[in-house]
Amino acid sequence: ELAALKQWYQRRVREVMIRLARKVRCLQVLTPRVASFHHDSVREEPAPYPGVKTEFTHDMRFILPEEVPTIPIYRVLNSQGKVINPNHDPGFEKDDLVDMYKVMVKTSIMDRILYQSQRQGRISFYMTNFGEEATQIGSARALKFKDVVFPQYREAGVFLWRGFTPLECMHQCFGTSKDHGKGKQMPVHYTGQRVNIQTVSSPLGTQIPQAAGHAYAIKQQDKDRCVVCYFGEGAASEGDCHSAMNMAATLDCPILFFCRNNGYAISTATKDQYRGDGIASRGIGYGIPAIRFDGNDLFAVYNATRAARELSVTEQRPVVLEAMTYRVGHHSTSDDSTAYRSVDEVKHWDTVDTPINRIRNYLAARNWWDDVSEKEFRSETRTEILRSFREAENTKLPNPLQIFDEVYEEMPRNLQEQREVFVEHTNKYADNYPLGNHEKME
């Protein structure tokens, strides 16, 4: 904890020193400049080039990134859950805010149960959302249900907020016959047509240009909705992200590019990912409005997302949102984060500055929540999720022949032949396969 705080103070001091020492020069760099004097016979002309909208200058200066002020982090609640500026408190009613808090806690409890089940060998894979609950619930609450969501893989809270049930999550993670994806995807690759959320896809960043294209499509149909696309700062390094932002900017697509900057792209820390000012600054480079906010602050996430949605829908243009947060858990169950970050660093974000604790403190200060309520809700939720877990675990897996279905609208001859060989093989060696765990092949 002390090491993490020391690093934070060092960064802040360095930023302040840079700003103070180079303030004058920074203003000179950022302010459009003209010649300090003109020859009587020389008259300056406007820059005619179609590539940019600017003017000529006689001063040859490079704009140095360290001289440009960094984008600040908007926040409403401090780390203790106290409102800094009352004018920015969104003013949620008690029941509304308690519901948001409950989904945050439910997401965390479901994470622990499924993470532990993977360690027990009961499911094959899992990815937790620890530490990022506010980014999910705060943004989901700010959207309208008709807004289309393109998730990455750490948005379980968005699914739950929109009405996706823990039982549906369990069926997907077990790949049962009741899984909406029919067992064809890895765990946590939820598909939520019922809740207007596109299917999670494993390849990194592919959802970003797809989301931009979808936004362009709905622009032609309905001017009162938008697309929100979630991704991490690691995915922002993919070429897909850059092409999607440029497309959205030039075609004025109503889309929110929601980046969860949680500090790590698997084992690669942000300091090894980029040298620029995070992800929000990239939006400016593409001509897109951008905002950076505290992703551990539920109120800041809600306010920023709601304002961004209003801007995107009203002006029919994209917006970049950068939620500064921290990935408390390992990247996935295939990762061991102790190999590249300290236990003390994780402990700070898991105990001192957690989004769940912030809101709980806010609720407690208003007598809207107490220890009794907390204990009862956690017990009831754990029971509900374990019940769903057992039901999914005891549900048969899909008919193996479904693997050949819905790949093509009409099954081609070569796939039909593979299906026939598969049937012949499994019938001949049925004793070597756990076919009893699956629905009957028909």
Short mmCIF file of C-alpha atoms in Angstrom, two decimals:
data_model
loop_
_atom_site.label_atom_id
_atom_site.label_comp_id
_atom_site.label_asym_id
_atom_site.label_seq_id
_atom_site.Cartn_x
_atom_site.Cartn_y
_atom_site.Cartn_z
CA GLU A 1 0.00 0.00 0.00
CA LEU A 2 2.79 2.43 0.92
CA ALA A 3 4.69 1.60 -2.25
CA ALA A 4 1.62 2.26 -4.39
CA LEU A 5 0.94 5.59 -2.65
CA LYS A 6 4.57 6.59 -3.05
CA GLN A 7 4.44 5.93 -6.78
CA TRP A 8 1.24 7.93 -7.04
CA TYR A 9 2.73 10.94 -5.23
CA GLN A 10 5.86 10.80 -7.37
CA ARG A 11 3.80 10.87 -10.54
CA ARG A 12 1.74 13.81 -9.30
CA VAL A 13 4.81 15.79 -8.28
CA ARG A 14 6.44 15.14 -11.66
CA GLU A 15 3.33 16.32 -13.49
CA VAL A 16 3.05 19.48 -11.42
CA MET A 17 6.73 20.31 -11.93
CA ILE A 18 6.45 19.90 -15.68
CA ARG A 19 3.39 22.11 -15.81
CA LEU A 20 4.92 24.89 -13.69
CA ALA A 21 8.33 24.85 -15.33
CA ARG A 22 7.01 24.94 -18.87
CA LYS A 23 3.72 26.75 -18.54
CA VAL A 24 4.73 29.77 -20.60
CA ARG A 25 6.34 27.71 -23.33
CA CYS A 26 3.35 25.37 -23.39
CA LEU A 27 1.03 28.31 -24.04
CA GLN A 28 3.29 29.44 -26.85
CA VAL A 29 3.13 26.01 -28.41
CA LEU A 30 -0.63 25.62 -28.13
CA THR A 31 -1.57 29.17 -29.18
CA PRO A 32 -1.74 29.72 -32.96
CA ARG A 33 1.12 32.01 -33.81
CA VAL A 34 1.65 34.67 -36.49
CA ALA A 35 4.77 36.56 -37.40
CA SER A 36 5.77 39.23 -34.89
CA PHE A 37 6.21 41.67 -37.73
CA HIS A 38 5.38 41.83 -41.43
CA HIS A 39 7.32 43.44 -44.22
CA ASP A 40 5.33 46.26 -45.71
CA SER A 41 5.23 44.49 -49.06
CA VAL A 42 4.34 41.01 -47.69
CA ARG A 43 0.80 40.08 -46.82
CA GLU A 44 0.05 36.76 -45.13
CA GLU A 45 -2.46 34.44 -46.78
CA PRO A 46 -4.68 31.79 -45.17
CA ALA A 47 -3.48 28.22 -45.43
CA PRO A 48 -5.26 26.76 -48.48
CA TYR A 49 -4.46 23.08 -48.02
CA PRO A 50 -7.49 20.75 -47.72
CA GLY A 51 -5.86 18.41 -45.18
CA VAL A 52 -6.19 20.73 -42.16
CA LYS A 53 -7.93 23.89 -41.01
CA THR A 54 -5.25 26.20 -39.62
CA GLU A 55 -3.06 29.17 -40.48
CA PHE A 56 0.55 29.82 -41.38
CA THR A 57 3.23 30.77 -38.86
CA HIS A 58 6.79 32.06 -39.16
CA ASP A 59 7.89 30.33 -35.97
CA MET A 60 9.32 26.85 -36.47
CA ARG A 61 8.39 24.94 -33.33
CA PHE A 62 7.82 21.31 -32.51
CA ILE A 63 4.93 20.48 -30.22
CA LEU A 64 6.49 18.32 -27.54
CA PRO A 65 4.14 15.86 -25.85
CA GLU A 66 5.62 16.52 -22.41
CA GLU A 67 4.70 20.20 -22.77
CA VAL A 68 1.04 19.59 -23.55
CA PRO A 69 -1.14 19.38 -20.41
CA THR A 70 -2.52 15.91 -19.76
CA ILE A 71 -6.26 15.32 -19.85
CA PRO A 72 -7.57 15.48 -16.25
CA ILE A 73 -9.60 12.73 -14.59
CA TYR A 74 -13.16 13.79 -13.83
CA ARG A 75 -14.49 12.49 -10.52
CA VAL A 76 -17.42 13.07 -8.18
CA LEU A 77 -16.66 10.78 -5.23
CA ASN A 78 -13.35 10.59 -3.44
CA SER A 79 -11.84 7.30 -2.34
CA GLN A 80 -13.93 7.34 0.86
CA GLY A 81 -17.21 7.76 -1.01
CA LYS A 82 -17.69 11.44 -0.16
CA VAL A 83 -19.01 13.85 -2.78
CA ILE A 84 -16.40 16.45 -3.72
CA ASN A 85 -18.76 18.90 -5.43
CA PRO A 86 -22.48 18.51 -4.54
CA ASN A 87 -23.45 20.00 -7.89
CA HIS A 88 -22.18 16.82 -9.58
CA ASP A 89 -24.05 14.36 -7.38
CA PRO A 90 -26.50 12.71 -9.83
CA GLY A 91 -29.10 12.60 -7.07
CA PHE A 92 -30.25 9.01 -7.39
CA GLU A 93 -33.28 7.93 -5.39
CA LYS A 94 -32.55 5.42 -2.64
CA ASP A 95 -34.03 2.38 -4.39
CA ASP A 96 -32.30 3.17 -7.67
CA LEU A 97 -28.85 3.53 -6.12
CA VAL A 98 -29.32 0.46 -3.92
CA ASP A 99 -30.23 -1.54 -7.03
CA MET A 100 -27.03 -0.38 -8.72
CA TYR A 101 -25.00 -1.32 -5.66
CA LYS A 102 -26.64 -4.74 -5.51
CA VAL A 103 -25.70 -5.54 -9.11
CA MET A 104 -22.11 -4.51 -8.39
CA VAL A 105 -22.00 -6.86 -5.42
CA LYS A 106 -23.78 -9.64 -7.34
CA THR A 107 -21.19 -9.39 -10.12
CA SER A 108 -18.41 -9.75 -7.56
CA ILE A 109 -20.01 -12.75 -5.84
CA MET A 110 -20.65 -14.51 -9.15
CA ASP A 111 -17.02 -13.88 -10.09
CA ARG A 112 -15.72 -15.55 -6.94
CA ILE A 113 -17.92 -18.62 -7.36
CA LEU A 114 -17.04 -19.13 -11.02
CA TYR A 115 -13.36 -18.39 -10.50
CA GLN A 116 -13.19 -20.97 -7.73
CA SER A 117 -15.13 -23.48 -9.82
CA GLN A 118 -12.54 -23.18 -12.58
CA ARG A 119 -9.78 -23.84 -10.08
CA GLN A 120 -11.70 -26.96 -9.08
CA GLY A 121 -11.84 -28.10 -12.70
CA ARG A 122 -15.61 -27.73 -13.00
CA ILE A 123 -15.46 -25.17 -15.84
CA SER A 124 -12.59 -24.70 -18.27
CA PHE A 125 -11.93 -20.95 -18.13
CA TYR A 126 -13.03 -17.71 -16.52
CA MET A 127 -12.33 -13.97 -16.44
CA THR A 128 -13.24 -11.88 -13.40
CA ASN A 129 -14.45 -8.28 -13.18
CA PHE A 130 -12.95 -7.46 -9.78
CA GLY A 131 -12.28 -3.75 -9.36
CA GLU A 132 -14.17 -2.70 -12.48
CA GLU A 133 -17.75 -3.01 -11.29
CA ALA A 134 -18.40 0.76 -11.34
CA THR A 135 -17.34 1.14 -14.98
CA GLN A 136 -19.91 -1.47 -15.96
CA ILE A 137 -22.91 -0.56 -13.81
CA GLY A 138 -22.42 3.20 -14.03
CA SER A 139 -22.27 3.17 -17.82
CA ALA A 140 -25.07 0.61 -18.23
CA ARG A 141 -27.37 2.73 -16.04
CA ALA A 142 -26.70 5.80 -18.20
CA LEU A 143 -27.69 4.08 -21.44
CA LYS A 144 -31.14 3.40 -22.85
CA PHE A 145 -32.15 -0.20 -23.43
CA LYS A 146 -32.45 0.40 -27.17
CA ASP A 147 -28.77 1.41 -27.32
CA VAL A 148 -26.80 -1.51 -28.75
CA VAL A 149 -23.88 -2.83 -26.68
CA PHE A 150 -20.76 -4.37 -28.20
CA PRO A 151 -18.85 -5.90 -25.26
CA GLN A 152 -15.30 -7.15 -24.99
CA TYR A 153 -15.15 -9.80 -22.27
CA ARG A 154 -15.12 -7.92 -18.95
CA GLU A 155 -18.67 -6.57 -19.00
CA ALA A 156 -20.59 -9.17 -16.98
CA GLY A 157 -22.12 -6.35 -14.93
CA VAL A 158 -23.60 -4.76 -18.05
CA PHE A 159 -25.28 -8.07 -18.89
CA LEU A 160 -26.66 -8.42 -15.35
CA TRP A 161 -27.91 -4.84 -15.23
CA ARG A 162 -29.85 -5.34 -18.46
CA GLY A 163 -31.58 -8.42 -17.12
CA PHE A 164 -29.29 -11.28 -18.10
CA THR A 165 -29.61 -13.74 -15.21
CA PRO A 166 -26.90 -15.55 -13.26
CA LEU A 167 -28.47 -18.82 -14.49
CA GLU A 168 -27.93 -17.73 -18.10
CA CYS A 169 -24.32 -16.94 -17.23
CA MET A 170 -23.90 -20.37 -15.67
CA HIS A 171 -25.37 -22.20 -18.67
CA GLN A 172 -22.94 -20.32 -20.91
CA CYS A 173 -19.90 -21.04 -18.75
CA PHE A 174 -20.77 -24.74 -18.62
CA GLY A 175 -21.70 -24.77 -22.33
CA THR A 176 -24.97 -26.59 -21.67
CA SER A 177 -27.85 -27.31 -24.01
CA LYS A 178 -29.62 -24.26 -22.54
CA ASP A 179 -26.76 -21.92 -23.43
CA HIS A 180 -27.92 -19.31 -25.96
CA GLY A 181 -24.72 -19.98 -27.91
CA LYS A 182 -25.34 -23.76 -27.82
CA GLY A 183 -22.01 -24.48 -26.18
CA LYS A 184 -19.95 -23.24 -29.13
CA GLN A 185 -18.06 -20.53 -27.25
CA MET A 186 -15.54 -20.37 -24.42
CA PRO A 187 -16.85 -19.46 -20.95
CA VAL A 188 -17.73 -15.75 -20.34
CA HIS A 189 -18.52 -15.36 -24.05
CA TYR A 190 -22.11 -14.44 -23.35
CA THR A 191 -24.62 -13.68 -26.08
CA GLY A 192 -27.51 -11.44 -25.13
CA GLN A 193 -29.93 -10.81 -27.97
CA ARG A 194 -32.73 -10.57 -25.42
CA VAL A 195 -30.93 -7.74 -23.62
CA ASN A 196 -29.69 -6.04 -26.81
CA ILE A 197 -26.04 -7.00 -26.32
CA GLN A 198 -23.93 -8.48 -29.10
CA THR A 199 -22.01 -11.73 -28.55
CA VAL A 200 -18.62 -11.62 -26.85
CA SER A 201 -15.85 -12.57 -29.27
CA SER A 202 -12.39 -13.90 -28.39
CA PRO A 203 -10.24 -12.14 -31.04
CA LEU A 204 -9.11 -8.87 -29.51
CA GLY A 205 -10.63 -5.67 -30.87
CA THR A 206 -12.79 -7.15 -33.62
CA GLN A 207 -15.93 -5.71 -32.02
CA ILE A 208 -14.68 -2.12 -32.43
CA PRO A 209 -15.00 -1.69 -36.22
CA GLN A 210 -18.13 -3.84 -36.13
CA ALA A 211 -19.63 -1.42 -33.63
CA ALA A 212 -18.70 1.57 -35.78
CA GLY A 213 -20.39 -0.04 -38.76
CA HIS A 214 -23.48 -0.81 -36.70
CA ALA A 215 -23.60 2.80 -35.53
CA TYR A 216 -23.50 3.99 -39.14
CA ALA A 217 -26.39 1.65 -39.92
CA ILE A 218 -28.63 2.85 -37.10
CA LYS A 219 -27.78 6.44 -38.03
CA GLN A 220 -29.83 5.81 -41.15
CA GLN A 221 -32.75 4.39 -39.15
CA ASP A 222 -33.16 5.92 -35.69
CA LYS A 223 -31.71 9.23 -34.54
CA ASP A 224 -32.50 8.59 -30.88
CA ARG A 225 -30.15 5.73 -30.10
CA CYS A 226 -26.47 4.96 -30.23
CA VAL A 227 -23.95 2.14 -29.98
CA VAL A 228 -21.58 1.68 -27.05
CA CYS A 229 -18.43 -0.35 -27.62
CA TYR A 230 -16.38 -1.54 -24.64
CA PHE A 231 -12.69 -2.39 -24.88
CA GLY A 232 -9.53 -2.26 -22.81
CA GLU A 233 -6.51 -0.04 -23.33
CA GLY A 234 -4.67 -3.08 -24.67
CA ALA A 235 -7.25 -3.54 -27.43
CA ALA A 236 -6.80 0.14 -28.25
CA SER A 237 -3.36 -0.82 -29.61
CA GLU A 238 -4.99 -2.98 -32.26
CA GLY A 239 -5.32 -1.54 -35.75
CA ASP A 240 -9.04 -2.28 -35.54
CA CYS A 241 -9.43 0.47 -32.95
CA HIS A 242 -7.75 3.13 -35.07
CA SER A 243 -9.66 2.30 -38.24
CA ALA A 244 -12.94 2.23 -36.30
CA MET A 245 -12.35 5.65 -34.72
CA ASN A 246 -11.39 7.19 -38.04
CA MET A 247 -14.43 5.68 -39.75
CA ALA A 248 -16.76 6.86 -36.98
CA ALA A 249 -15.27 10.36 -37.07
CA THR A 250 -15.46 10.85 -40.84
CA LEU A 251 -18.96 9.35 -41.13
CA ASP A 252 -20.31 10.98 -37.94
CA CYS A 253 -21.42 7.71 -36.37
CA PRO A 254 -23.36 7.84 -33.07
CA ILE A 255 -21.08 5.59 -31.04
CA LEU A 256 -19.45 5.69 -27.61
CA PHE A 257 -15.95 4.21 -27.62
CA PHE A 258 -15.77 3.15 -23.97
CA CYS A 259 -12.21 2.26 -22.97
CA ARG A 260 -11.56 0.54 -19.64
CA ASN A 261 -7.98 1.59 -18.90
CA ASN A 262 -7.28 -0.87 -16.09
CA GLY A 263 -3.48 -0.68 -16.11
CA TYR A 264 -2.59 -3.96 -17.79
CA ALA A 265 -3.03 -5.71 -21.13
CA ILE A 266 -2.62 -9.19 -19.67
CA SER A 267 0.98 -8.82 -18.36
CA THR A 268 1.89 -5.66 -20.28
CA ALA A 269 1.67 -2.55 -18.11
CA THR A 270 0.49 0.70 -19.65
CA LYS A 271 3.99 2.17 -19.49
CA ASP A 272 5.04 -0.47 -22.02
CA GLN A 273 1.93 -0.05 -24.18
CA TYR A 274 2.07 3.61 -25.15
CA ARG A 275 3.93 6.87 -24.58
CA GLY A 276 1.07 9.24 -25.26
CA ASP A 277 -1.55 10.61 -22.89
CA GLY A 278 -3.62 7.45 -22.53
CA ILE A 279 -6.52 6.67 -24.84
CA ALA A 280 -8.72 9.78 -24.58
CA SER A 281 -6.08 11.86 -26.35
CA ARG A 282 -6.38 9.60 -29.38
CA GLY A 283 -9.97 10.69 -29.78
CA ILE A 284 -8.81 14.30 -30.08
CA GLY A 285 -6.37 13.23 -32.80
CA TYR A 286 -9.24 11.79 -34.80
CA GLY A 287 -11.45 14.84 -34.25
CA ILE A 288 -13.65 13.06 -31.69
CA PRO A 289 -14.83 14.62 -28.41
CA ALA A 290 -13.22 12.83 -25.49
CA ILE A 291 -13.40 12.65 -21.71
CA ARG A 292 -11.37 10.87 -19.04
CA PHE A 293 -12.94 9.99 -15.71
CA ASP A 294 -12.46 7.94 -12.55
CA GLY A 295 -13.70 4.47 -13.44
CA ASN A 296 -13.88 3.51 -9.76
CA ASP A 297 -16.35 6.33 -9.15
CA LEU A 298 -19.88 5.15 -10.00
CA PHE A 299 -21.20 8.71 -10.16
CA ALA A 300 -18.44 9.97 -12.44
CA VAL A 301 -18.96 7.02 -14.78
CA TYR A 302 -22.71 7.62 -14.87
CA ASN A 303 -22.43 11.39 -15.41
CA ALA A 304 -19.80 11.08 -18.13
CA THR A 305 -21.61 8.30 -20.00
CA ARG A 306 -24.96 10.04 -19.82
CA ALA A 307 -23.50 13.30 -21.12
CA ALA A 308 -21.56 11.46 -23.81
CA ARG A 309 -24.69 9.65 -24.96
CA GLU A 310 -26.59 12.94 -25.15
CA LEU A 311 -23.80 14.49 -27.20
CA SER A 312 -23.53 11.48 -29.50
CA VAL A 313 -27.25 11.18 -30.16
CA THR A 314 -28.00 14.89 -30.41
CA GLU A 315 -25.10 15.77 -32.70
CA GLN A 316 -24.83 12.35 -34.38
CA ARG A 317 -21.12 11.95 -33.74
CA PRO A 318 -18.76 9.60 -31.88
CA VAL A 319 -17.37 10.18 -28.38
CA VAL A 320 -14.35 8.59 -26.70
CA LEU A 321 -14.65 7.77 -22.98
CA GLU A 322 -11.64 6.63 -20.95
CA ALA A 323 -12.45 5.08 -17.58
CA MET A 324 -9.36 4.98 -15.36
CA THR A 325 -9.67 1.88 -13.22
CA TYR A 326 -7.65 -1.10 -12.00
CA ARG A 327 -7.87 -4.80 -12.82
CA VAL A 328 -7.72 -6.40 -9.37
CA GLY A 329 -7.99 -10.00 -10.57
CA HIS A 330 -5.67 -11.92 -12.85
CA HIS A 331 -6.26 -11.31 -16.54
CA SER A 332 -7.92 -14.71 -16.69
CA THR A 333 -7.60 -18.12 -15.09
CA SER A 334 -4.74 -18.73 -17.53
CA ASP A 335 -2.75 -15.87 -15.99
CA ASP A 336 -0.70 -15.44 -12.82
CA SER A 337 -0.37 -11.70 -12.25
CA THR A 338 2.01 -12.12 -9.31
CA ALA A 339 4.71 -12.64 -11.96
CA TYR A 340 4.52 -9.02 -13.10
CA ARG A 341 3.01 -6.94 -10.27
CA SER A 342 3.37 -6.85 -6.52
CA VAL A 343 0.90 -8.20 -3.99
CA ASP A 344 0.96 -4.84 -2.18
CA GLU A 345 -0.10 -3.04 -5.36
CA VAL A 346 -3.10 -5.30 -5.82
CA LYS A 347 -3.98 -5.15 -2.12
CA HIS A 348 -4.25 -1.35 -2.25
CA TRP A 349 -6.81 -1.43 -5.04
CA ASP A 350 -8.64 -4.40 -3.53
CA THR A 351 -9.07 -2.91 -0.06
CA VAL A 352 -8.37 0.84 0.00
CA ASP A 353 -9.79 2.20 -3.24
CA THR A 354 -12.53 -0.14 -4.42
CA PRO A 355 -15.63 1.01 -6.33
CA ILE A 356 -17.93 -1.17 -4.21
CA ASN A 357 -16.65 0.32 -0.93
CA ARG A 358 -17.07 3.87 -2.24
CA ILE A 359 -20.77 3.40 -2.92
CA ARG A 360 -21.34 1.45 0.26
CA ASN A 361 -19.84 4.33 2.25
CA TYR A 362 -22.06 6.79 0.38
CA LEU A 363 -25.15 4.68 1.12
CA ALA A 364 -24.20 4.20 4.77
CA ALA A 365 -23.68 7.93 5.27
CA ARG A 366 -27.33 8.44 4.27
CA ASN A 367 -28.60 5.51 6.34
CA TRP A 368 -29.67 3.74 3.13
CA TRP A 369 -27.57 0.64 3.86
CA ASP A 370 -26.05 -1.00 6.91
CA ASP A 371 -24.14 -4.11 7.97
CA VAL A 372 -27.32 -6.11 8.44
CA SER A 373 -28.52 -5.29 4.92
CA GLU A 374 -25.10 -6.17 3.57
CA LYS A 375 -24.96 -9.55 5.32
CA GLU A 376 -28.49 -10.50 4.28
CA PHE A 377 -28.04 -9.52 0.66
CA ARG A 378 -24.70 -11.28 0.27
CA SER A 379 -26.12 -14.46 1.81
CA GLU A 380 -29.23 -14.41 -0.39
CA THR A 381 -27.23 -13.65 -3.52
CA ARG A 382 -24.68 -16.36 -2.87
CA THR A 383 -27.49 -18.86 -2.36
CA GLU A 384 -29.18 -17.78 -5.60
CA ILE A 385 -25.98 -18.04 -7.62
CA LEU A 386 -25.02 -21.42 -6.14
CA ARG A 387 -28.49 -22.70 -6.97
CA SER A 388 -28.04 -21.53 -10.56
CA PHE A 389 -24.57 -23.06 -10.60
CA ARG A 390 -25.83 -26.48 -9.56
CA GLU A 391 -28.70 -26.36 -12.05
CA ALA A 392 -26.37 -25.54 -14.94
CA GLU A 393 -23.78 -28.09 -13.83
CA ASN A 394 -26.43 -30.82 -13.90
CA THR A 395 -27.85 -29.82 -17.29
CA LYS A 396 -26.90 -31.99 -20.25
CA LEU A 397 -24.50 -30.66 -22.84
CA PRO A 398 -25.80 -29.97 -26.37
CA ASN A 399 -26.33 -32.60 -29.02
CA PRO A 400 -22.82 -32.99 -30.51
CA LEU A 401 -24.25 -32.76 -34.01
CA GLN A 402 -25.16 -29.12 -33.37
CA ILE A 403 -21.55 -28.26 -34.00
CA PHE A 404 -22.31 -28.57 -37.70
CA ASP A 405 -25.45 -26.44 -37.57
CA GLU A 406 -25.74 -22.69 -38.20
CA VAL A 407 -22.28 -22.42 -39.69
CA TYR A 408 -23.79 -21.78 -43.10
CA GLU A 409 -27.36 -20.96 -44.03
CA GLU A 410 -27.33 -24.10 -46.17
CA MET A 411 -24.89 -26.81 -45.17
CA PRO A 412 -22.36 -27.36 -48.01
CA ARG A 413 -21.57 -30.83 -49.25
CA ASN A 414 -18.12 -31.04 -47.62
CA LEU A 415 -19.62 -30.24 -44.21
CA GLN A 416 -22.35 -32.81 -44.74
CA GLU A 417 -19.66 -35.38 -45.43
CA GLN A 418 -17.82 -34.45 -42.23
CA ARG A 419 -21.08 -34.79 -40.30
CA GLU A 420 -21.66 -38.27 -41.74
CA VAL A 421 -18.12 -39.35 -40.82
CA PHE A 422 -18.58 -37.95 -37.31
CA VAL A 423 -21.81 -39.93 -36.82
CA GLU A 424 -20.24 -43.11 -38.11
CA HIS A 425 -17.18 -42.68 -35.90
CA THR A 426 -19.05 -41.89 -32.68
CA ASN A 427 -21.48 -44.77 -33.23
CA LYS A 428 -18.58 -47.17 -33.73
CA TYR A 429 -16.58 -45.95 -30.72
CA ALA A 430 -19.43 -44.80 -28.49
CA ASP A 431 -17.88 -46.42 -25.43
CA ASN A 432 -14.87 -44.13 -25.75
CA TYR A 433 -16.83 -40.89 -25.56
CA PRO A 434 -18.97 -39.42 -22.72
CA LEU A 435 -22.05 -39.20 -24.93
CA GLY A 436 -24.27 -39.73 -21.89
CA ASN A 437 -23.40 -36.19 -20.78
CA HIS A 438 -24.92 -34.81 -23.99
CA GLU A 439 -28.40 -34.66 -25.38
CA LYS A 440 -29.10 -37.59 -27.68
CA MET A 441 -27.73 -37.32 -31.21
CA GLU A 442 -30.59 -37.26 -33.69
#
